[in-house]
mmCIF file of C-alpha atoms and ligand atoms in Angstrom:
data_model
loop_
_atom_site.group_PDB
_atom_site.id
_atom_site.type_symbol
_atom_site.label_atom_id
_atom_site.label_comp_id
_atom_site.label_asym_id
_atom_site.label_seq_id
_atom_site.Cartn_x
_atom_site.Cartn_y
_atom_site.Cartn_z
ATOM 1 C CA MET A 26 -13.070 -7.950 63.575
ATOM 2 C CA ASN A 27 -15.193 -6.542 60.782
ATOM 3 C CA ILE A 28 -16.932 -9.398 59.095
ATOM 4 C CA LYS A 29 -18.852 -7.344 56.510
ATOM 5 C CA ILE A 30 -22.037 -9.323 56.205
ATOM 6 C CA SER A 31 -25.096 -7.463 54.929
ATOM 7 C CA MET A 32 -28.683 -7.953 55.801
ATOM 8 C CA SER A 33 -29.537 -8.345 52.124
ATOM 9 C CA SER A 34 -28.004 -7.575 48.883
ATOM 10 C CA PRO A 35 -29.003 -7.225 45.174
ATOM 11 C CA ASP A 36 -27.416 -9.787 42.750
ATOM 12 C CA LEU A 37 -26.288 -7.850 39.812
ATOM 13 C CA THR A 38 -24.069 -8.755 36.789
ATOM 14 C CA ASP A 39 -22.229 -6.515 34.389
ATOM 15 C CA ALA A 40 -24.955 -7.431 31.822
ATOM 16 C CA ASP A 41 -27.670 -6.106 34.333
ATOM 17 C CA ARG A 42 -25.565 -2.828 34.766
ATOM 18 C CA GLN A 43 -24.998 -2.483 31.090
ATOM 19 C CA ALA A 44 -28.789 -2.717 30.456
ATOM 20 C CA VAL A 45 -29.205 0.398 32.525
ATOM 21 C CA ILE A 46 -26.270 2.198 30.808
ATOM 22 C CA ASP A 47 -27.838 1.457 27.414
ATOM 23 C CA VAL A 48 -30.984 3.155 28.310
ATOM 24 C CA ILE A 49 -29.293 6.342 29.622
ATOM 25 C CA ASN A 50 -27.385 6.542 26.464
ATOM 26 C CA THR A 51 -30.786 7.140 24.715
ATOM 27 C CA PRO A 52 -33.245 10.076 25.185
ATOM 28 C CA ILE A 53 -36.109 7.798 26.120
ATOM 29 C CA LEU A 54 -36.070 7.479 29.858
ATOM 30 C CA SER A 55 -39.729 6.844 30.495
ATOM 31 C CA MET A 56 -42.593 5.284 28.660
ATOM 32 C CA GLY A 57 -40.344 3.528 26.038
ATOM 33 C CA LYS A 58 -39.942 0.035 24.856
ATOM 34 C CA HIS A 59 -38.403 -1.456 27.926
ATOM 35 C CA THR A 60 -41.526 -1.087 30.055
ATOM 36 C CA PRO A 61 -43.688 -3.411 27.942
ATOM 37 C CA ALA A 62 -40.685 -5.774 27.427
ATOM 38 C CA PHE A 63 -40.204 -6.071 31.179
ATOM 39 C CA GLU A 64 -44.014 -6.654 31.479
ATOM 40 C CA LYS A 65 -44.033 -9.372 28.940
ATOM 41 C CA THR A 66 -41.513 -11.347 31.079
ATOM 42 C CA PHE A 67 -44.245 -11.633 33.786
ATOM 43 C CA CYS A 68 -46.814 -12.944 31.306
ATOM 44 C CA ASP A 69 -44.248 -15.502 29.976
ATOM 45 C CA LEU A 70 -43.315 -16.653 33.602
ATOM 46 C CA THR A 71 -46.838 -16.806 34.952
ATOM 47 C CA GLY A 72 -49.087 -17.150 32.050
ATOM 48 C CA ALA A 73 -51.175 -14.129 33.202
ATOM 49 C CA LYS A 74 -52.964 -12.331 30.352
ATOM 50 C CA HIS A 75 -51.767 -8.818 31.545
ATOM 51 C CA ALA A 76 -48.773 -7.474 33.475
ATOM 52 C CA ILE A 77 -48.758 -3.843 34.401
ATOM 53 C CA SER A 78 -45.549 -2.527 35.816
ATOM 54 C CA VAL A 79 -45.518 0.389 38.373
ATOM 55 C CA ASN A 80 -42.864 2.144 40.454
ATOM 56 C CA SER A 81 -43.449 0.163 43.730
ATOM 57 C CA GLY A 82 -45.131 -2.887 45.066
ATOM 58 C CA THR A 83 -47.295 -0.570 47.120
ATOM 59 C CA ALA A 84 -48.504 1.363 44.046
ATOM 60 C CA GLY A 85 -49.382 -1.989 42.584
ATOM 61 C CA LEU A 86 -51.446 -2.980 45.516
ATOM 62 C CA HIS A 87 -53.090 0.315 45.536
ATOM 63 C CA LEU A 88 -54.067 0.112 41.959
ATOM 64 C CA CYS A 89 -55.604 -3.331 42.655
ATOM 65 C CA VAL A 90 -57.673 -1.805 45.457
ATOM 66 C CA ARG A 91 -58.865 0.851 43.074
ATOM 67 C CA ALA A 92 -59.646 -1.724 40.278
ATOM 68 C CA ALA A 93 -61.497 -3.912 42.813
ATOM 69 C CA GLY A 94 -63.871 -0.912 43.526
ATOM 70 C CA ILE A 95 -62.808 -0.869 47.070
ATOM 71 C CA GLY A 96 -63.884 2.369 48.680
ATOM 72 C CA ALA A 97 -64.674 4.250 51.804
ATOM 73 C CA GLY A 98 -66.044 2.043 54.547
ATOM 74 C CA ASP A 99 -65.682 -1.221 52.561
ATOM 75 C CA LEU A 100 -64.299 -4.195 54.496
ATOM 76 C CA VAL A 101 -61.344 -6.297 53.440
ATOM 77 C CA ILE A 102 -60.143 -9.391 55.297
ATOM 78 C CA THR A 103 -56.354 -9.381 55.601
ATOM 79 C CA THR A 104 -53.481 -10.287 57.757
ATOM 80 C CA PRO A 105 -51.723 -8.384 60.485
ATOM 81 C CA PHE A 106 -48.533 -10.371 60.002
ATOM 82 C CA SER A 107 -47.206 -8.640 56.901
ATOM 83 C CA PHE A 108 -45.268 -5.559 55.652
ATOM 84 C CA VAL A 109 -47.472 -2.424 56.289
ATOM 85 C CA ALA A 110 -48.071 -1.756 52.762
ATOM 86 C CA SER A 111 -50.576 -4.532 52.355
ATOM 87 C CA THR A 112 -52.852 -2.762 54.913
ATOM 88 C CA ASN A 113 -51.908 0.777 54.056
ATOM 89 C CA VAL A 114 -53.299 0.557 50.544
ATOM 90 C CA LEU A 115 -56.833 -0.154 52.139
ATOM 91 C CA LEU A 116 -56.464 2.915 54.327
ATOM 92 C CA PHE A 117 -55.487 5.103 51.283
ATOM 93 C CA GLU A 118 -59.185 4.501 50.110
ATOM 94 C CA ASN A 119 -60.692 4.789 53.587
ATOM 95 C CA ALA A 120 -61.526 1.061 53.513
ATOM 96 C CA VAL A 121 -61.409 -0.945 56.701
ATOM 97 C CA PRO A 122 -58.955 -3.717 57.026
ATOM 98 C CA VAL A 123 -60.519 -6.663 59.111
ATOM 99 C CA PHE A 124 -57.538 -8.535 60.426
ATOM 100 C CA VAL A 125 -57.661 -12.328 61.254
ATOM 101 C CA ASP A 126 -54.825 -14.287 62.866
ATOM 102 C CA ILE A 127 -52.331 -16.584 61.090
ATOM 103 C CA ASP A 128 -51.151 -20.204 60.817
ATOM 104 C CA PRO A 129 -48.393 -20.511 63.411
ATOM 105 C CA ARG A 130 -46.240 -22.748 61.200
ATOM 106 C CA THR A 131 -46.075 -20.577 58.059
ATOM 107 C CA GLY A 132 -47.141 -17.055 59.247
ATOM 108 C CA ASN A 133 -49.760 -17.012 56.480
ATOM 109 C CA ILE A 134 -53.330 -15.988 56.945
ATOM 110 C CA ASN A 135 -55.480 -18.739 58.511
ATOM 111 C CA PRO A 136 -58.143 -19.641 56.025
ATOM 112 C CA GLU A 137 -60.378 -21.096 58.824
ATOM 113 C CA LEU A 138 -60.475 -17.742 60.431
ATOM 114 C CA VAL A 139 -60.932 -15.992 57.057
ATOM 115 C CA ALA A 140 -64.055 -18.322 56.582
ATOM 116 C CA ASP A 141 -65.387 -17.439 60.067
ATOM 117 C CA ALA A 142 -64.730 -13.779 59.627
ATOM 118 C CA ALA A 143 -66.715 -13.746 56.159
ATOM 119 C CA ARG A 144 -69.581 -15.442 58.095
ATOM 120 C CA ASN A 145 -69.560 -13.291 61.098
ATOM 121 C CA ILE A 146 -67.761 -10.192 60.182
ATOM 122 C CA GLU A 147 -69.196 -7.957 63.131
ATOM 123 C CA LYS A 148 -67.148 -10.208 65.468
ATOM 124 C CA TYR A 149 -64.080 -9.258 63.734
ATOM 125 C CA LEU A 150 -64.406 -5.545 63.121
ATOM 126 C CA PRO A 151 -61.753 -3.380 64.772
ATOM 127 C CA ARG A 152 -62.870 -1.793 68.072
ATOM 128 C CA ASN A 153 -63.245 1.710 66.834
ATOM 129 C CA THR A 154 -65.323 0.739 63.838
ATOM 130 C CA GLN A 155 -67.820 -1.529 65.504
ATOM 131 C CA HIS A 156 -70.621 0.946 64.990
ATOM 132 C CA ALA A 157 -69.886 1.256 61.301
ATOM 133 C CA THR A 158 -73.159 0.430 59.764
ATOM 134 C CA ARG A 159 -73.943 -0.849 56.192
ATOM 135 C CA SER A 160 -70.257 -1.823 55.505
ATOM 136 C CA THR A 161 -69.874 -4.393 52.964
ATOM 137 C CA LEU A 162 -67.302 -7.215 52.803
ATOM 138 C CA LYS A 163 -65.591 -6.573 49.339
ATOM 139 C CA ALA A 164 -62.382 -8.470 49.231
ATOM 140 C CA LEU A 165 -59.851 -10.844 50.662
ATOM 141 C CA LEU A 166 -56.170 -9.663 50.725
ATOM 142 C CA PRO A 167 -53.858 -12.603 51.640
ATOM 143 C CA VAL A 168 -50.001 -12.213 51.624
ATOM 144 C CA ASP A 169 -47.555 -14.866 50.493
ATOM 145 C CA VAL A 170 -45.371 -14.284 53.518
ATOM 146 C CA PHE A 171 -41.621 -14.724 53.279
ATOM 147 C CA GLY A 172 -41.923 -16.300 49.896
ATOM 148 C CA GLN A 173 -44.392 -18.991 50.793
ATOM 149 C CA PRO A 174 -47.942 -18.813 49.003
ATOM 150 C CA ALA A 175 -50.930 -18.525 51.328
ATOM 151 C CA ASP A 176 -53.482 -21.360 51.187
ATOM 152 C CA MET A 177 -55.113 -19.824 48.138
ATOM 153 C CA ASP A 178 -57.486 -22.657 47.223
ATOM 154 C CA ALA A 179 -59.184 -22.382 50.597
ATOM 155 C CA ILE A 180 -59.191 -18.479 50.251
ATOM 156 C CA ASN A 181 -60.651 -18.626 46.780
ATOM 157 C CA THR A 182 -63.366 -21.086 47.855
ATOM 158 C CA ILE A 183 -64.546 -18.497 50.392
ATOM 159 C CA ALA A 184 -64.230 -15.641 47.877
ATOM 160 C CA GLN A 185 -66.464 -17.512 45.237
ATOM 161 C CA GLU A 186 -69.043 -18.361 47.808
ATOM 162 C CA ARG A 187 -69.421 -14.612 48.793
ATOM 163 C CA GLY A 188 -68.552 -13.029 45.403
ATOM 164 C CA LEU A 189 -65.433 -11.321 46.773
ATOM 165 C CA THR A 190 -62.326 -10.114 44.981
ATOM 166 C CA VAL A 191 -59.026 -11.691 45.951
ATOM 167 C CA ILE A 192 -55.875 -9.557 45.847
ATOM 168 C CA GLU A 193 -52.787 -11.754 46.331
ATOM 169 C CA ASP A 194 -49.891 -9.738 47.743
ATOM 170 C CA SER A 195 -47.065 -11.818 46.191
ATOM 171 C CA CYS A 196 -44.542 -9.068 46.742
ATOM 172 C CA GLU A 197 -42.346 -11.595 48.587
ATOM 173 C CA ALA A 198 -43.039 -14.613 46.455
ATOM 174 C CA LEU A 199 -41.870 -14.034 42.837
ATOM 175 C CA GLY A 200 -41.369 -17.512 41.357
ATOM 176 C CA ALA A 201 -42.887 -19.501 44.199
ATOM 177 C CA THR A 202 -45.512 -22.183 43.271
ATOM 178 C CA TYR A 203 -48.426 -23.431 45.079
ATOM 179 C CA LYS A 204 -49.789 -26.935 44.023
ATOM 180 C CA GLY A 205 -47.640 -26.240 40.903
ATOM 181 C CA ARG A 206 -49.260 -22.943 40.100
ATOM 182 C CA GLN A 207 -47.232 -19.591 40.118
ATOM 183 C CA ALA A 208 -47.611 -17.223 43.075
ATOM 184 C CA GLY A 209 -49.284 -14.002 41.874
ATOM 185 C CA THR A 210 -51.756 -16.010 39.556
ATOM 186 C CA LEU A 211 -53.783 -17.492 42.452
ATOM 187 C CA GLY A 212 -56.233 -14.653 42.978
ATOM 188 C CA ASP A 213 -58.003 -11.966 40.745
ATOM 189 C CA PHE A 214 -54.938 -9.835 40.990
ATOM 190 C CA GLY A 215 -51.262 -10.635 42.096
ATOM 191 C CA VAL A 216 -48.665 -7.974 42.822
ATOM 192 C CA PHE A 217 -44.722 -8.322 42.884
ATOM 193 C CA ALA A 218 -42.211 -5.937 44.269
ATOM 194 C CA PHE A 219 -38.593 -5.138 43.352
ATOM 195 C CA TYR A 220 -36.973 -3.181 46.263
ATOM 196 C CA PRO A 221 -33.282 -4.259 46.347
ATOM 197 C CA ASN A 222 -33.932 -6.979 49.014
ATOM 198 C CA LYS A 223 -36.450 -8.690 46.891
ATOM 199 C CA GLN A 224 -35.584 -11.762 44.575
ATOM 200 C CA ILE A 225 -35.180 -9.504 41.591
ATOM 201 C CA THR A 226 -34.676 -5.752 41.682
ATOM 202 C CA THR A 227 -35.354 -2.575 39.694
ATOM 203 C CA GLY A 228 -34.243 -0.289 42.498
ATOM 204 C CA GLU A 229 -37.883 0.643 43.157
ATOM 205 C CA GLY A 230 -40.623 -1.106 41.173
ATOM 206 C CA GLY A 231 -43.581 -3.455 41.019
ATOM 207 C CA VAL A 232 -45.774 -5.462 38.658
ATOM 208 C CA ILE A 233 -49.404 -6.304 38.838
ATOM 209 C CA ILE A 234 -50.698 -9.483 36.936
ATOM 210 C CA THR A 235 -54.290 -10.136 36.086
ATOM 211 C CA ASP A 236 -56.460 -11.893 33.529
ATOM 212 C CA ASP A 237 -59.166 -9.087 33.903
ATOM 213 C CA ASP A 238 -59.064 -7.106 30.597
ATOM 214 C CA LYS A 239 -61.089 -4.230 31.941
ATOM 215 C CA ALA A 240 -59.230 -3.986 35.207
ATOM 216 C CA ALA A 241 -55.863 -4.132 33.280
ATOM 217 C CA ASP A 242 -57.030 -1.087 31.201
ATOM 218 C CA PHE A 243 -58.089 0.829 34.072
ATOM 219 C CA MET A 244 -54.886 0.207 36.090
ATOM 220 C CA ARG A 245 -52.858 1.254 33.038
ATOM 221 C CA ALA A 246 -54.801 4.453 33.011
ATOM 222 C CA LEU A 247 -54.546 5.020 36.691
ATOM 223 C CA ARG A 248 -50.768 4.592 36.826
ATOM 224 C CA ASN A 249 -50.506 7.096 33.886
ATOM 225 C CA GLN A 250 -52.276 10.189 35.592
ATOM 226 C CA GLY A 251 -55.589 8.735 34.809
ATOM 227 C CA ARG A 252 -55.320 9.012 31.022
ATOM 228 C CA ALA A 253 -57.574 6.435 29.432
ATOM 229 C CA PRO A 254 -56.813 5.025 25.875
ATOM 230 C CA GLY A 255 -57.410 7.883 23.444
ATOM 231 C CA ASP A 256 -56.777 10.719 25.984
ATOM 232 C CA THR A 257 -54.133 13.242 24.947
ATOM 233 C CA TRP A 258 -51.336 14.223 27.447
ATOM 234 C CA LEU A 259 -53.579 16.829 29.094
ATOM 235 C CA GLN A 260 -56.849 14.787 29.141
ATOM 236 C CA HIS A 261 -57.463 12.758 32.195
ATOM 237 C CA THR A 262 -60.544 10.602 32.325
ATOM 238 C CA HIS A 263 -59.949 9.290 35.810
ATOM 239 C CA LEU A 264 -58.364 10.517 38.980
ATOM 240 C CA GLY A 265 -55.059 8.882 38.603
ATOM 241 C CA TYR A 266 -51.381 8.768 39.827
ATOM 242 C CA ASN A 267 -47.991 8.980 38.546
ATOM 243 C CA TYR A 268 -47.051 5.229 39.274
ATOM 244 C CA ARG A 269 -45.109 4.682 36.169
ATOM 245 C CA ILE A 270 -41.828 2.789 36.232
ATOM 246 C CA ASP A 271 -38.948 4.478 34.392
ATOM 247 C CA GLU A 272 -37.069 2.858 31.542
ATOM 248 C CA MET A 273 -33.797 2.341 33.482
ATOM 249 C CA SER A 274 -35.516 0.328 36.012
ATOM 250 C CA ALA A 275 -37.611 -1.713 33.458
ATOM 251 C CA ALA A 276 -34.411 -2.500 31.520
ATOM 252 C CA LEU A 277 -32.682 -3.634 34.790
ATOM 253 C CA GLY A 278 -35.721 -5.692 35.605
ATOM 254 C CA ALA A 279 -35.974 -7.338 32.329
ATOM 255 C CA SER A 280 -32.121 -8.302 32.603
ATOM 256 C CA GLN A 281 -32.752 -9.662 36.016
ATOM 257 C CA MET A 282 -35.875 -11.678 34.884
ATOM 258 C CA VAL A 283 -33.652 -13.486 32.283
ATOM 259 C CA ARG A 284 -31.673 -14.680 35.353
ATOM 260 C CA LEU A 285 -34.721 -15.458 37.569
ATOM 261 C CA GLU A 286 -34.029 -19.226 37.739
ATOM 262 C CA GLU A 287 -30.426 -18.592 38.638
ATOM 263 C CA LEU A 288 -31.349 -15.962 41.245
ATOM 264 C CA LEU A 289 -33.905 -18.247 42.944
ATOM 265 C CA SER A 290 -31.635 -21.261 42.962
ATOM 266 C CA LYS A 291 -28.833 -19.244 44.542
ATOM 267 C CA ARG A 292 -31.159 -18.129 47.268
ATOM 268 C CA GLU A 293 -32.429 -21.788 47.717
ATOM 269 C CA GLN A 294 -28.716 -22.832 48.211
ATOM 270 C CA VAL A 295 -28.226 -20.251 50.857
ATOM 271 C CA ALA A 296 -31.329 -21.250 52.574
ATOM 272 C CA ALA A 297 -30.182 -24.900 52.484
ATOM 273 C CA TRP A 298 -26.805 -23.979 54.046
ATOM 274 C CA TYR A 299 -28.646 -22.187 56.845
ATOM 275 C CA GLU A 300 -31.047 -25.094 57.517
ATOM 276 C CA SER A 301 -28.137 -27.568 57.731
ATOM 277 C CA ARG A 302 -26.119 -25.414 60.187
ATOM 278 C CA LEU A 303 -28.973 -24.066 62.235
ATOM 279 C CA SER A 304 -30.690 -27.533 62.917
ATOM 280 C CA GLU A 305 -27.752 -28.300 65.079
ATOM 281 C CA ILE A 306 -28.477 -25.259 67.324
ATOM 282 C CA ALA A 307 -30.929 -25.887 70.304
ATOM 283 C CA GLY A 308 -33.564 -23.313 70.830
ATOM 284 C CA VAL A 309 -33.730 -22.236 67.196
ATOM 285 C CA GLU A 310 -36.372 -23.190 64.720
ATOM 286 C CA VAL A 311 -35.931 -23.003 61.004
ATOM 287 C CA PRO A 312 -38.562 -21.838 58.522
ATOM 288 C CA PHE A 313 -41.497 -24.359 57.955
ATOM 289 C CA VAL A 314 -42.250 -25.152 54.285
ATOM 290 C CA GLU A 315 -45.620 -26.699 53.800
ATOM 291 C CA SER A 316 -46.502 -29.408 51.293
ATOM 292 C CA ASN A 317 -48.706 -27.077 49.229
ATOM 293 C CA THR A 318 -45.615 -25.059 48.558
ATOM 294 C CA THR A 319 -44.222 -26.899 45.541
ATOM 295 C CA ARG A 320 -41.641 -24.254 45.262
ATOM 296 C CA MET A 321 -40.508 -21.895 48.029
ATOM 297 C CA SER A 322 -39.126 -18.521 46.732
ATOM 298 C CA TRP A 323 -36.863 -17.547 49.510
ATOM 299 C CA PHE A 324 -37.197 -13.829 50.255
ATOM 300 C CA VAL A 325 -35.906 -13.519 53.829
ATOM 301 C CA TYR A 326 -34.534 -16.191 56.192
ATOM 302 C CA VAL A 327 -36.458 -15.793 59.403
ATOM 303 C CA ILE A 328 -35.590 -18.111 62.355
ATOM 304 C CA ARG A 329 -37.606 -18.535 65.536
ATOM 305 C CA PHE A 330 -36.435 -18.622 69.038
ATOM 306 C CA ASP A 331 -37.918 -20.901 71.714
ATOM 307 C CA LYS A 332 -40.144 -18.954 73.966
ATOM 308 C CA LYS A 333 -37.616 -18.980 76.845
ATOM 309 C CA ILE A 334 -35.024 -17.267 74.789
ATOM 310 C CA ASN A 335 -34.718 -13.448 74.880
ATOM 311 C CA ARG A 336 -34.744 -12.660 71.122
ATOM 312 C CA ASP A 337 -33.991 -8.969 71.614
ATOM 313 C CA GLU A 338 -31.045 -9.650 73.759
ATOM 314 C CA ILE A 339 -29.546 -12.243 71.158
ATOM 315 C CA ALA A 340 -30.311 -9.708 68.367
ATOM 316 C CA LYS A 341 -28.299 -6.952 70.234
ATOM 317 C CA ARG A 342 -25.279 -9.102 70.754
ATOM 318 C CA LEU A 343 -25.277 -10.313 67.092
ATOM 319 C CA GLU A 344 -25.491 -6.640 65.972
ATOM 320 C CA THR A 345 -22.557 -5.832 68.281
ATOM 321 C CA ARG A 346 -20.557 -8.635 66.558
ATOM 322 C CA GLY A 347 -21.240 -7.267 63.060
ATOM 323 C CA VAL A 348 -24.204 -9.624 62.137
ATOM 324 C CA PRO A 349 -27.055 -7.440 61.150
ATOM 325 C CA VAL A 350 -30.535 -8.946 61.995
ATOM 326 C CA ARG A 351 -34.111 -7.796 62.002
ATOM 327 C CA PRO A 352 -37.154 -8.726 64.016
ATOM 328 C CA TYR A 353 -39.830 -9.878 61.406
ATOM 329 C CA PHE A 354 -42.542 -8.816 61.480
ATOM 330 C CA LEU A 355 -43.568 -6.127 63.956
ATOM 331 C CA PRO A 356 -47.325 -6.804 63.774
ATOM 332 C CA ILE A 357 -49.366 -4.223 61.801
ATOM 333 C CA HIS A 358 -52.155 -3.904 64.289
ATOM 334 C CA LEU A 359 -49.521 -2.654 66.969
ATOM 335 C CA GLN A 360 -48.115 0.064 64.865
ATOM 336 C CA PRO A 361 -48.664 3.406 66.606
ATOM 337 C CA TYR A 362 -51.056 4.843 63.761
ATOM 338 C CA MET A 363 -53.149 1.571 63.738
ATOM 339 C CA VAL A 364 -53.444 1.641 67.536
ATOM 340 C CA GLU A 365 -54.665 5.246 67.385
ATOM 341 C CA LYS A 366 -57.071 4.712 64.518
ATOM 342 C CA PHE A 367 -58.630 1.379 65.431
ATOM 343 C CA GLY A 368 -57.956 0.942 69.103
ATOM 344 C CA TYR A 369 -56.022 -2.339 68.736
ATOM 345 C CA ARG A 370 -54.339 -3.729 71.732
ATOM 346 C CA GLU A 371 -51.770 -6.325 72.621
ATOM 347 C CA GLY A 372 -53.476 -9.682 72.734
ATOM 348 C CA ASP A 373 -55.780 -9.007 69.754
ATOM 349 C CA PHE A 374 -53.906 -11.389 67.500
ATOM 350 C CA PRO A 375 -51.867 -13.747 69.664
ATOM 351 C CA VAL A 376 -50.258 -15.871 67.047
ATOM 352 C CA THR A 377 -49.201 -12.896 65.083
ATOM 353 C CA GLU A 378 -47.733 -11.312 68.221
ATOM 354 C CA ASP A 379 -46.085 -14.555 69.211
ATOM 355 C CA LEU A 380 -44.269 -14.910 65.985
ATOM 356 C CA GLY A 381 -43.640 -11.184 66.059
ATOM 357 C CA ARG A 382 -41.811 -11.613 69.360
ATOM 358 C CA ARG A 383 -39.853 -14.865 68.465
ATOM 359 C CA GLY A 384 -38.869 -14.319 64.741
ATOM 360 C CA LEU A 385 -35.520 -12.768 63.642
ATOM 361 C CA ALA A 386 -34.451 -12.346 60.037
ATOM 362 C CA VAL A 387 -30.711 -13.246 59.590
ATOM 363 C CA PRO A 388 -28.525 -11.849 56.807
ATOM 364 C CA PHE A 389 -29.818 -13.421 53.517
ATOM 365 C CA SER A 390 -29.238 -12.921 49.751
ATOM 366 C CA GLY A 391 -28.240 -14.865 46.857
ATOM 367 C CA VAL A 392 -24.616 -13.564 46.840
ATOM 368 C CA MET A 393 -23.924 -14.965 50.369
ATOM 369 C CA THR A 394 -21.161 -17.465 50.608
ATOM 370 C CA GLU A 395 -21.297 -20.695 52.501
ATOM 371 C CA GLU A 396 -18.423 -19.286 54.639
ATOM 372 C CA GLN A 397 -20.551 -16.193 55.525
ATOM 373 C CA VAL A 398 -23.460 -18.452 56.436
ATOM 374 C CA ASP A 399 -21.096 -20.468 58.560
ATOM 375 C CA THR A 400 -19.814 -17.172 60.422
ATOM 376 C CA VAL A 401 -23.281 -16.068 61.006
ATOM 377 C CA CYS A 402 -24.358 -19.494 62.470
ATOM 378 C CA ASN A 403 -21.168 -19.897 64.545
ATOM 379 C CA ILE A 404 -21.739 -16.476 66.107
ATOM 380 C CA LEU A 405 -25.380 -17.232 66.677
ATOM 381 C CA HIS A 406 -24.368 -20.492 68.334
ATOM 382 C CA GLU A 407 -21.875 -18.909 70.665
ATOM 383 C CA GLU A 408 -24.359 -16.306 71.804
ATOM 384 C CA MET A 409 -27.099 -18.905 72.328
ATOM 385 C CA LYS A 410 -24.593 -20.820 74.651
ATOM 386 C CA ARG A 411 -23.914 -17.727 76.530
ATOM 387 C CA GLN A 412 -27.653 -17.322 77.490
HETATM 388 C C1 LIG B 12 -41.977 -5.529 49.711
HETATM 389 C C2 LIG B 12 -43.508 -5.694 50.030
HETATM 390 C C3 LIG B 12 -44.470 -4.780 49.467
HETATM 391 C C4 LIG B 12 -44.140 -3.660 48.461
HETATM 392 O O1 LIG B 12 -43.116 -2.930 48.899
HETATM 393 P P1 LIG B 12 -42.543 -1.736 48.040
HETATM 394 O O2 LIG B 12 -41.357 -1.256 48.829
HETATM 395 O O3 LIG B 12 -43.647 -0.689 47.869
HETATM 396 O O4 LIG B 12 -42.079 -2.181 46.623
HETATM 397 C C5 LIG B 12 -45.741 -5.140 49.722
HETATM 398 N N1 LIG B 12 -46.080 -6.188 50.519
HETATM 399 C C6 LIG B 12 -45.229 -6.981 51.018
HETATM 400 C C7 LIG B 12 -45.667 -8.146 51.964
HETATM 401 C C8 LIG B 12 -43.767 -6.734 50.854
HETATM 402 O O5 LIG B 12 -42.960 -7.573 51.504
#
């Protein structure tokens, strides 16, 4: 039986597709009017002063790192329970990610550990950098994991005490709210991402939001090969990149943003179906939404198995039966290049590793039907009973 359920899926209408076609029917495929129009939708949604679109979430995070003045040897406290990009952007600038462990319920960075690390940074340095001298703690880089904002008030308090920049990786949390405030607005910089499994998609793309005028100008210059305002096409004030989003992507994004509320509520509905079905299955825990999360923006649906259950065995059997699943996350500190560079070992971040071993993302998107959710849950239930 081929049940044809995909891991994730974009949610596109004819109007979304038409928006792209309309652009390709013009000669202006980059640096046209759709880029600023797309950006404006983020200022409207979040109230941020500036929105800077780029061609990936990773590019957006990288520009924030540059704008924060984070450079070689600088220390940034961040989480090992994330998609690798949140750490990689620090490595691009030869900065040193200082990992602290996470809250076991939400998977978000643990603010008490952030506070302790800010006070006693030497204790938290990676093994292979312990002799690094004169390193300065520059920034905090929390991640809104799976669409749930990190405890940003606690994190901002630490940042204010120590004069640190806060980069909020909201790439998984567009539209989420924390104590009523929009994800992405909670630090000095926020970044969203639009790969096809995200809440809205542009194919590839990202947006940075900030209230900082100078940083916004600098990031706009950096995404455009370092051209500052007033530079001609072949004048480059800064070392920059080509991180521009193209007009087709921006037009698609703007069309998707019109539907943001619909896209988010459909995902909410699918999450609710999962929650009600999965609550009946022994040995499976559903995602925890904490009270500070006044709106969860469902990105993926990650269940957790009891410690006694062999997650990988269940995952294999689900795949065999046509249900795609994915362990979420494989901890960043245990990725081969991180082990090689910093000397991390298993056991360094026990909570991250525990969630990494027990978590499994099941098929999830706003276009899933109730029947598909039922099918996934029934197959999961059968395989659990067979354990
Ligand atoms: C998706 C994502 C990004 C950015 O991904 P891109 O593929 O570069 O757009 C960054 N951080 C996290 C946590 C993400 O989930």
